[in-house]
Amino acid sequence: MSVEPDPVRHDWTRDEVAAIFALPLPDLVFRAQVLHRRHFDPAQVQRSTLLSIKTGGCPEDCAYCPQSAHYDTGVDAAKLMDRAAVAAEAARAKAAGATRFCMGAAWREPKERDLDAVCAMVESVKRLGLETCATLGMLAPAQALRLKAAGLDFYNHNLDTSPEFYGRIITTRVYGDRLETLAHVRAAGIKLCCGGIVGMGESRADRAGLVHTLATLPVHPESVPINLLVRVEGTPLGDAAPLDGIEFVRTIAAARITMPRSVVRLSAGREAMTDELQALCFLAGANSIFCGPRLLTTPNPEAARDAALFDRLGLKPFAR
Ligand code: SF4
């Protein structure tokens, strides 16, 4: 079977991506493995820790999100954390093996005074020798430049789903807003962390549409998180039908094949996955996870379970 040649392509057609999704699973995984091994050590998995630095009360209406002020999910809104507390959490994450520390704030976009505080946090985390990442909502060009100057390495801004399905999930902004922020982040010289969520009731064509949009960006995101919906009671997707695990694996493989140099993160939803399903995701080209007991407001596997999983599968953390 032929595999995609280097250099990395940015001209994928939607039909090509749909055809990748439809491959027999052994062919799909083989193709993903060949490309994965060309660019990475397949036994190495990058580990990031995500901290909610400002929780809840978000004015956006993302149908999957327990932090939206539009839904009653029992998440209490909290103010922005202070710099010392964030630095202490980052030091703990580093001691537990994380190489990247991501700071998430439930905002539509940061206000100027909030950005001052986040820049100070970025400086503190950077001084610990960790890679820094933030997810703060939409950014203006000048805000992206300020974060870059503070030492921000990555900015997370997910596209969530296909352009066609987006309006079924979020009504308080449009797909173009997301693409605009991605362009501002790139223009500032910050690396991109950008992926989506599957299991929200979208079709396979929508999952292919998400991967197609990511894979045809002018520069692929360095980090591509693929999240499996964590169904939270009180959100409109609280009782969404679960996605077939194999379909999740197909999404990971399609991301790996179309963006072979990107780190593909097996992101939210691991808590509910078996070791066997996670193993299939690693075989399909995932090479990053979030570690730490929480992902913003939802649970994540405990360190001991992840250590046992790595041991069972013979995986090792990315070399620092
Ligand atoms: S996903 Fe982000 S932008 Fe959307 S409601 Fe949650 S915190 Fe707000």
mmCIF file of C-alpha atoms and ligand atoms in Angstrom:
data_model
loop_
_atom_site.group_PDB
_atom_site.id
_atom_site.type_symbol
_atom_site.label_atom_id
_atom_site.label_comp_id
_atom_site.label_asym_id
_atom_site.label_seq_id
_atom_site.Cartn_x
_atom_site.Cartn_y
_atom_site.Cartn_z
ATOM 1 C CA MET A 1 0.000 0.000 0.000
ATOM 2 C CA SER A 2 1.284 3.446 -0.824
ATOM 3 C CA VAL A 3 1.708 6.040 1.908
ATOM 4 C CA GLU A 4 1.753 9.804 1.605
ATOM 5 C CA PRO A 5 5.155 11.063 0.514
ATOM 6 C CA ASP A 6 6.953 13.948 2.201
ATOM 7 C CA PRO A 7 6.665 16.909 2.048
ATOM 8 C CA VAL A 8 3.600 17.332 4.193
ATOM 9 C CA ARG A 9 0.494 18.190 2.174
ATOM 10 C CA HIS A 10 -1.849 21.110 2.751
ATOM 11 C CA ASP A 11 -4.016 20.529 -0.310
ATOM 12 C CA TRP A 12 -6.129 17.616 0.890
ATOM 13 C CA THR A 13 -9.571 17.421 -0.636
ATOM 14 C CA ARG A 14 -12.555 16.643 1.501
ATOM 15 C CA ASP A 15 -13.143 13.472 -0.543
ATOM 16 C CA GLU A 16 -9.598 12.287 0.151
ATOM 17 C CA VAL A 17 -10.072 12.785 3.891
ATOM 18 C CA ALA A 18 -13.445 10.992 3.747
ATOM 19 C CA ALA A 19 -11.757 8.101 1.908
ATOM 20 C CA ILE A 20 -9.134 7.848 4.685
ATOM 21 C CA PHE A 21 -11.903 7.579 7.281
ATOM 22 C CA ALA A 22 -13.493 4.783 5.255
ATOM 23 C CA LEU A 23 -10.374 2.582 4.955
ATOM 24 C CA PRO A 24 -10.501 -0.913 6.437
ATOM 25 C CA LEU A 25 -9.147 -0.501 9.975
ATOM 26 C CA PRO A 26 -5.953 -2.563 9.404
ATOM 27 C CA ASP A 27 -5.078 -0.396 6.375
ATOM 28 C CA LEU A 28 -5.921 2.799 8.236
ATOM 29 C CA VAL A 29 -3.756 1.908 11.229
ATOM 30 C CA PHE A 30 -0.907 0.672 9.017
ATOM 31 C CA ARG A 31 -0.885 3.906 7.046
ATOM 32 C CA ALA A 32 -0.978 5.975 10.240
ATOM 33 C CA GLN A 33 1.847 3.896 11.753
ATOM 34 C CA VAL A 34 4.128 4.300 8.740
ATOM 35 C CA LEU A 35 3.783 8.082 8.852
ATOM 36 C CA HIS A 36 4.001 8.207 12.639
ATOM 37 C CA ARG A 37 7.285 6.283 12.598
ATOM 38 C CA ARG A 38 8.672 8.530 9.893
ATOM 39 C CA HIS A 39 8.366 11.574 12.139
ATOM 40 C CA PHE A 40 8.296 10.330 15.747
ATOM 41 C CA ASP A 41 9.453 7.597 18.068
ATOM 42 C CA PRO A 42 6.161 5.662 18.286
ATOM 43 C CA ALA A 43 6.855 4.650 21.887
ATOM 44 C CA GLN A 44 7.155 8.263 23.092
ATOM 45 C CA VAL A 45 4.131 10.164 24.370
ATOM 46 C CA GLN A 46 4.192 13.861 25.256
ATOM 47 C CA ARG A 47 2.464 14.839 28.509
ATOM 48 C CA SER A 48 0.766 18.147 29.212
ATOM 49 C CA THR A 49 -1.115 19.377 32.264
ATOM 50 C CA LEU A 50 -4.123 21.656 31.965
ATOM 51 C CA LEU A 51 -5.184 24.008 34.744
ATOM 52 C CA SER A 52 -8.354 26.081 34.834
ATOM 53 C CA ILE A 53 -7.065 29.502 35.881
ATOM 54 C CA LYS A 54 -10.515 31.092 35.624
ATOM 55 C CA THR A 55 -13.491 28.798 35.902
ATOM 56 C CA GLY A 56 -17.129 29.094 34.833
ATOM 57 C CA GLY A 57 -19.450 31.974 34.057
ATOM 58 C CA CYS A 58 -18.499 32.028 30.363
ATOM 59 C CA PRO A 59 -20.831 34.071 28.126
ATOM 60 C CA GLU A 60 -20.399 31.646 25.197
ATOM 61 C CA ASP A 61 -22.946 28.841 24.672
ATOM 62 C CA CYS A 62 -20.774 25.879 23.557
ATOM 63 C CA ALA A 63 -23.221 22.995 23.917
ATOM 64 C CA TYR A 64 -20.610 20.638 25.380
ATOM 65 C CA CYS A 65 -19.244 22.943 28.031
ATOM 66 C CA PRO A 66 -20.070 22.866 31.732
ATOM 67 C CA GLN A 67 -18.467 26.300 32.142
ATOM 68 C CA SER A 68 -21.021 28.135 29.993
ATOM 69 C CA ALA A 69 -23.210 30.535 31.963
ATOM 70 C CA HIS A 70 -26.087 29.413 29.732
ATOM 71 C CA TYR A 71 -26.356 26.015 31.455
ATOM 72 C CA ASP A 72 -26.914 24.879 35.009
ATOM 73 C CA THR A 73 -24.206 22.278 35.550
ATOM 74 C CA GLY A 74 -23.196 22.889 39.140
ATOM 75 C CA VAL A 75 -19.872 24.483 38.149
ATOM 76 C CA ASP A 76 -19.327 27.502 40.376
ATOM 77 C CA ALA A 77 -17.822 30.546 38.690
ATOM 78 C CA ALA A 78 -14.461 31.515 40.209
ATOM 79 C CA LYS A 79 -12.210 34.530 39.716
ATOM 80 C CA LEU A 80 -8.886 34.462 37.927
ATOM 81 C CA MET A 81 -6.306 32.632 40.056
ATOM 82 C CA ASP A 82 -3.313 34.533 41.319
ATOM 83 C CA ARG A 83 0.127 34.173 39.826
ATOM 84 C CA ALA A 84 1.738 32.429 42.804
ATOM 85 C CA ALA A 85 -0.974 29.768 42.956
ATOM 86 C CA VAL A 86 -0.624 29.069 39.230
ATOM 87 C CA ALA A 87 3.172 28.841 39.545
ATOM 88 C CA ALA A 88 2.782 26.362 42.432
ATOM 89 C CA GLU A 89 0.463 24.180 40.303
ATOM 90 C CA ALA A 90 2.925 24.350 37.421
ATOM 91 C CA ALA A 91 5.775 23.231 39.683
ATOM 92 C CA ARG A 92 3.639 20.274 40.823
ATOM 93 C CA ALA A 93 2.860 19.372 37.200
ATOM 94 C CA LYS A 94 6.552 19.462 36.304
ATOM 95 C CA ALA A 95 7.414 17.231 39.260
ATOM 96 C CA ALA A 96 4.743 14.781 38.026
ATOM 97 C CA GLY A 97 6.386 14.620 34.581
ATOM 98 C CA ALA A 98 4.536 17.216 32.476
ATOM 99 C CA THR A 99 6.633 19.087 29.915
ATOM 100 C CA ARG A 100 3.927 21.593 28.984
ATOM 101 C CA PHE A 101 1.616 23.557 31.239
ATOM 102 C CA CYS A 102 -1.647 24.812 29.756
ATOM 103 C CA MET A 103 -3.674 27.562 31.377
ATOM 104 C CA GLY A 104 -7.375 27.739 30.480
ATOM 105 C CA ALA A 105 -9.727 30.634 31.178
ATOM 106 C CA ALA A 106 -13.480 30.590 30.506
ATOM 107 C CA TRP A 107 -13.681 33.834 28.555
ATOM 108 C CA ARG A 108 -15.095 34.875 25.195
ATOM 109 C CA GLU A 109 -11.935 36.975 24.924
ATOM 110 C CA PRO A 110 -9.538 38.361 27.542
ATOM 111 C CA LYS A 111 -9.887 41.933 28.808
ATOM 112 C CA GLU A 112 -6.705 43.980 28.899
ATOM 113 C CA ARG A 113 -6.263 43.767 32.682
ATOM 114 C CA ASP A 114 -6.788 40.014 32.543
ATOM 115 C CA LEU A 115 -4.172 39.732 29.853
ATOM 116 C CA ASP A 116 -1.664 41.553 32.099
ATOM 117 C CA ALA A 117 -2.250 38.910 34.764
ATOM 118 C CA VAL A 118 -2.001 35.992 32.298
ATOM 119 C CA CYS A 119 1.243 37.370 30.842
ATOM 120 C CA ALA A 120 2.703 37.427 34.356
ATOM 121 C CA MET A 121 1.623 33.793 34.852
ATOM 122 C CA VAL A 122 3.208 32.801 31.548
ATOM 123 C CA GLU A 123 6.496 34.388 32.669
ATOM 124 C CA SER A 124 6.383 32.485 35.978
ATOM 125 C CA VAL A 125 5.622 29.118 34.341
ATOM 126 C CA LYS A 126 8.285 29.658 31.709
ATOM 127 C CA ARG A 127 10.885 30.298 34.425
ATOM 128 C CA LEU A 128 10.204 26.782 35.737
ATOM 129 C CA GLY A 129 11.482 25.383 32.443
ATOM 130 C CA LEU A 130 8.068 24.257 31.187
ATOM 131 C CA GLU A 131 6.567 24.909 27.781
ATOM 132 C CA THR A 132 3.653 27.292 28.165
ATOM 133 C CA CYS A 133 0.213 27.119 26.586
ATOM 134 C CA ALA A 134 -2.910 29.200 27.129
ATOM 135 C CA THR A 135 -6.509 29.037 26.019
ATOM 136 C CA LEU A 136 -8.288 32.327 26.654
ATOM 137 C CA GLY A 137 -10.838 32.639 23.853
ATOM 138 C CA MET A 138 -10.602 34.978 20.900
ATOM 139 C CA LEU A 139 -7.498 37.154 20.594
ATOM 140 C CA ALA A 140 -6.861 40.444 18.824
ATOM 141 C CA PRO A 141 -3.520 40.706 16.975
ATOM 142 C CA ALA A 142 -1.973 42.959 19.665
ATOM 143 C CA GLN A 143 -3.018 40.543 22.419
ATOM 144 C CA ALA A 144 -1.330 37.661 20.622
ATOM 145 C CA LEU A 145 1.854 39.729 20.326
ATOM 146 C CA ARG A 146 1.797 40.515 24.055
ATOM 147 C CA LEU A 147 1.449 36.842 24.939
ATOM 148 C CA LYS A 148 4.338 36.008 22.626
ATOM 149 C CA ALA A 149 6.500 38.653 24.295
ATOM 150 C CA ALA A 150 5.657 37.138 27.703
ATOM 151 C CA GLY A 151 7.034 33.799 26.503
ATOM 152 C CA LEU A 152 3.925 31.920 25.426
ATOM 153 C CA ASP A 153 4.892 28.901 23.342
ATOM 154 C CA PHE A 154 1.456 27.536 22.335
ATOM 155 C CA TYR A 155 -2.058 28.900 22.062
ATOM 156 C CA ASN A 156 -4.992 26.496 22.146
ATOM 157 C CA HIS A 157 -8.022 27.446 20.098
ATOM 158 C CA ASN A 158 -10.070 24.498 18.861
ATOM 159 C CA LEU A 159 -12.200 24.426 15.737
ATOM 160 C CA ASP A 160 -14.419 21.917 17.554
ATOM 161 C CA THR A 161 -16.160 20.397 14.497
ATOM 162 C CA SER A 162 -16.852 20.867 10.792
ATOM 163 C CA PRO A 163 -17.849 24.290 9.454
ATOM 164 C CA GLU A 164 -21.306 22.856 8.597
ATOM 165 C CA PHE A 165 -22.020 21.431 12.057
ATOM 166 C CA TYR A 166 -20.580 24.351 14.024
ATOM 167 C CA GLY A 167 -23.852 26.291 14.281
ATOM 168 C CA ARG A 168 -25.500 23.271 15.946
ATOM 169 C CA ILE A 169 -22.966 23.450 18.777
ATOM 170 C CA ILE A 170 -22.276 27.169 19.258
ATOM 171 C CA THR A 171 -24.415 30.167 18.349
ATOM 172 C CA THR A 172 -22.506 32.984 20.084
ATOM 173 C CA ARG A 173 -19.683 33.055 17.506
ATOM 174 C CA VAL A 174 -18.996 31.757 14.016
ATOM 175 C CA TYR A 175 -16.356 29.501 12.485
ATOM 176 C CA GLY A 176 -14.704 32.482 10.827
ATOM 177 C CA ASP A 177 -14.048 34.034 14.271
ATOM 178 C CA ARG A 178 -12.041 30.954 15.194
ATOM 179 C CA LEU A 179 -10.033 31.015 11.979
ATOM 180 C CA GLU A 180 -9.295 34.690 12.525
ATOM 181 C CA THR A 181 -7.842 34.115 15.995
ATOM 182 C CA LEU A 182 -5.787 31.206 14.637
ATOM 183 C CA ALA A 183 -4.328 33.584 12.035
ATOM 184 C CA HIS A 184 -3.508 36.211 14.693
ATOM 185 C CA VAL A 185 -1.760 33.605 16.828
ATOM 186 C CA ARG A 186 0.291 32.391 13.867
ATOM 187 C CA ALA A 187 1.171 35.953 12.852
ATOM 188 C CA ALA A 188 2.506 36.559 16.378
ATOM 189 C CA GLY A 189 4.842 33.567 16.037
ATOM 190 C CA ILE A 190 3.074 31.404 18.636
ATOM 191 C CA LYS A 191 2.671 27.690 17.957
ATOM 192 C CA LEU A 192 -0.865 26.405 17.519
ATOM 193 C CA CYS A 193 -2.726 23.787 19.486
ATOM 194 C CA CYS A 194 -5.944 23.244 17.554
ATOM 195 C CA GLY A 195 -8.282 20.305 17.213
ATOM 196 C CA GLY A 196 -11.831 19.400 18.017
ATOM 197 C CA ILE A 197 -14.386 17.285 19.814
ATOM 198 C CA VAL A 198 -16.110 14.215 18.451
ATOM 199 C CA GLY A 199 -19.180 12.420 19.757
ATOM 200 C CA MET A 200 -21.394 15.521 19.709
ATOM 201 C CA GLY A 201 -23.952 13.967 17.344
ATOM 202 C CA GLU A 202 -22.002 14.920 14.232
ATOM 203 C CA SER A 203 -21.732 12.610 11.233
ATOM 204 C CA ARG A 204 -18.569 10.980 9.945
ATOM 205 C CA ALA A 205 -18.661 13.579 7.168
ATOM 206 C CA ASP A 206 -18.435 16.262 9.877
ATOM 207 C CA ARG A 207 -15.494 14.517 11.506
ATOM 208 C CA ALA A 208 -13.822 14.396 8.089
ATOM 209 C CA GLY A 209 -14.728 18.082 7.660
ATOM 210 C CA LEU A 210 -12.961 18.972 10.910
ATOM 211 C CA VAL A 211 -9.815 17.039 9.970
ATOM 212 C CA HIS A 212 -9.934 18.509 6.455
ATOM 213 C CA THR A 213 -10.111 22.084 7.807
ATOM 214 C CA LEU A 214 -7.160 21.455 10.132
ATOM 215 C CA ALA A 215 -5.096 19.696 7.468
ATOM 216 C CA THR A 216 -5.592 22.492 4.927
ATOM 217 C CA LEU A 217 -4.524 25.336 7.235
ATOM 218 C CA PRO A 218 -1.493 27.133 5.734
ATOM 219 C CA VAL A 219 0.658 25.614 8.515
ATOM 220 C CA HIS A 220 -0.601 22.555 10.382
ATOM 221 C CA PRO A 221 -1.143 23.063 14.107
ATOM 222 C CA GLU A 222 1.903 21.740 15.952
ATOM 223 C CA SER A 223 -0.485 20.121 18.409
ATOM 224 C CA VAL A 224 -3.828 18.564 17.415
ATOM 225 C CA PRO A 225 -6.033 17.587 20.362
ATOM 226 C CA ILE A 226 -8.792 15.114 19.500
ATOM 227 C CA ASN A 227 -11.335 15.131 22.304
ATOM 228 C CA LEU A 228 -14.082 12.601 22.921
ATOM 229 C CA LEU A 229 -17.116 14.403 24.311
ATOM 230 C CA VAL A 230 -17.383 14.181 28.083
ATOM 231 C CA ARG A 231 -21.150 14.259 28.568
ATOM 232 C CA VAL A 232 -21.946 16.624 31.409
ATOM 233 C CA GLU A 233 -25.434 16.757 32.897
ATOM 234 C CA GLY A 234 -27.064 20.138 32.438
ATOM 235 C CA THR A 235 -25.396 20.832 29.076
ATOM 236 C CA PRO A 236 -27.417 20.332 25.877
ATOM 237 C CA LEU A 237 -25.132 17.375 25.059
ATOM 238 C CA GLY A 238 -25.500 15.781 28.484
ATOM 239 C CA ASP A 239 -27.357 12.805 27.023
ATOM 240 C CA ALA A 240 -25.724 12.649 23.585
ATOM 241 C CA ALA A 241 -25.443 9.125 22.174
ATOM 242 C CA PRO A 242 -21.937 7.729 22.836
ATOM 243 C CA LEU A 243 -19.602 7.573 19.849
ATOM 244 C CA ASP A 244 -18.313 4.156 18.769
ATOM 245 C CA GLY A 245 -14.742 3.859 20.052
ATOM 246 C CA ILE A 246 -13.487 2.626 16.673
ATOM 247 C CA GLU A 247 -14.835 5.789 15.068
ATOM 248 C CA PHE A 248 -12.765 7.784 17.564
ATOM 249 C CA VAL A 249 -9.700 5.740 16.556
ATOM 250 C CA ARG A 250 -10.443 6.510 12.900
ATOM 251 C CA THR A 251 -10.489 10.233 13.696
ATOM 252 C CA ILE A 252 -7.083 9.989 15.406
ATOM 253 C CA ALA A 253 -5.662 8.064 12.445
ATOM 254 C CA ALA A 254 -7.038 10.561 9.927
ATOM 255 C CA ALA A 255 -5.391 13.399 11.873
ATOM 256 C CA ARG A 256 -2.075 11.492 11.966
ATOM 257 C CA ILE A 257 -2.153 10.694 8.236
ATOM 258 C CA THR A 258 -3.088 14.188 7.068
ATOM 259 C CA MET A 259 -0.864 16.067 9.569
ATOM 260 C CA PRO A 260 2.062 13.653 9.981
ATOM 261 C CA ARG A 261 4.442 16.075 11.709
ATOM 262 C CA SER A 262 1.900 17.286 14.287
ATOM 263 C CA VAL A 263 1.664 15.913 17.780
ATOM 264 C CA VAL A 264 -1.816 14.358 17.978
ATOM 265 C CA ARG A 265 -3.263 14.419 21.471
ATOM 266 C CA LEU A 266 -5.597 11.798 22.840
ATOM 267 C CA SER A 267 -7.310 14.468 24.857
ATOM 268 C CA ALA A 268 -10.577 14.669 26.858
ATOM 269 C CA GLY A 269 -12.591 11.509 27.360
ATOM 270 C CA ARG A 270 -9.723 9.186 28.414
ATOM 271 C CA GLU A 271 -11.228 8.726 31.873
ATOM 272 C CA ALA A 272 -14.040 6.636 30.363
ATOM 273 C CA MET A 273 -11.819 4.720 27.901
ATOM 274 C CA THR A 274 -10.459 1.240 28.458
ATOM 275 C CA ASP A 275 -6.718 0.660 28.264
ATOM 276 C CA GLU A 276 -7.429 -1.276 25.068
ATOM 277 C CA LEU A 277 -9.145 1.664 23.378
ATOM 278 C CA GLN A 278 -6.330 4.006 24.414
ATOM 279 C CA ALA A 279 -3.824 1.462 23.058
ATOM 280 C CA LEU A 280 -5.616 1.516 19.696
ATOM 281 C CA CYS A 281 -5.430 5.329 19.709
ATOM 282 C CA PHE A 282 -1.653 5.180 20.252
ATOM 283 C CA LEU A 283 -1.402 2.634 17.423
ATOM 284 C CA ALA A 284 -3.400 5.028 15.245
ATOM 285 C CA GLY A 285 -0.840 7.769 15.830
ATOM 286 C CA ALA A 286 -1.767 9.586 19.037
ATOM 287 C CA ASN A 287 1.394 10.688 20.829
ATOM 288 C CA SER A 288 0.283 13.070 23.535
ATOM 289 C CA ILE A 289 -2.025 13.023 26.547
ATOM 290 C CA PHE A 290 -3.133 15.336 29.292
ATOM 291 C CA CYS A 291 -1.949 14.157 32.683
ATOM 292 C CA GLY A 292 -3.297 15.281 36.044
ATOM 293 C CA PRO A 293 -6.549 14.433 37.803
ATOM 294 C CA ARG A 294 -8.721 17.093 36.111
ATOM 295 C CA LEU A 295 -9.172 18.619 32.681
ATOM 296 C CA LEU A 296 -10.541 22.066 33.510
ATOM 297 C CA THR A 297 -13.720 20.870 35.253
ATOM 298 C CA THR A 298 -14.010 17.232 34.120
ATOM 299 C CA PRO A 299 -12.163 14.171 35.468
ATOM 300 C CA ASN A 300 -8.995 12.728 33.922
ATOM 301 C CA PRO A 301 -7.203 9.472 34.773
ATOM 302 C CA GLU A 302 -5.147 9.487 37.967
ATOM 303 C CA ALA A 303 -1.347 9.428 37.661
ATOM 304 C CA ALA A 304 -1.130 5.834 38.889
ATOM 305 C CA ARG A 305 -3.532 4.591 36.185
ATOM 306 C CA ASP A 306 -1.524 6.395 33.503
ATOM 307 C CA ALA A 307 1.752 5.032 34.876
ATOM 308 C CA ALA A 308 0.284 1.514 34.737
ATOM 309 C CA LEU A 309 -0.987 2.122 31.195
ATOM 310 C CA PHE A 310 2.432 3.347 30.004
ATOM 311 C CA ASP A 311 4.027 0.337 31.657
ATOM 312 C CA ARG A 312 1.530 -2.078 30.116
ATOM 313 C CA LEU A 313 2.011 -0.640 26.624
ATOM 314 C CA GLY A 314 5.771 -0.012 26.881
ATOM 315 C CA LEU A 315 5.339 3.712 26.312
ATOM 316 C CA LYS A 316 7.654 6.360 27.639
ATOM 317 C CA PRO A 317 7.356 10.121 28.052
ATOM 318 C CA PHE A 318 8.845 12.446 25.434
ATOM 319 C CA ALA A 319 12.507 13.071 26.232
ATOM 320 C CA ARG A 320 12.852 16.580 27.726
HETATM 321 S S1 SF4 B 1 -15.724 26.004 25.672
HETATM 322 FE FE1 SF4 B 1 -14.668 27.900 26.284
HETATM 323 S S2 SF4 B 1 -15.732 29.490 25.152
HETATM 324 FE FE2 SF4 B 1 -17.111 27.715 25.131
HETATM 325 S S3 SF4 B 1 -18.458 28.008 26.928
HETATM 326 FE FE3 SF4 B 1 -16.724 26.735 27.576
HETATM 327 S S4 SF4 B 1 -15.241 28.169 28.435
HETATM 328 FE FE4 SF4 B 1 -16.679 29.356 27.193
#
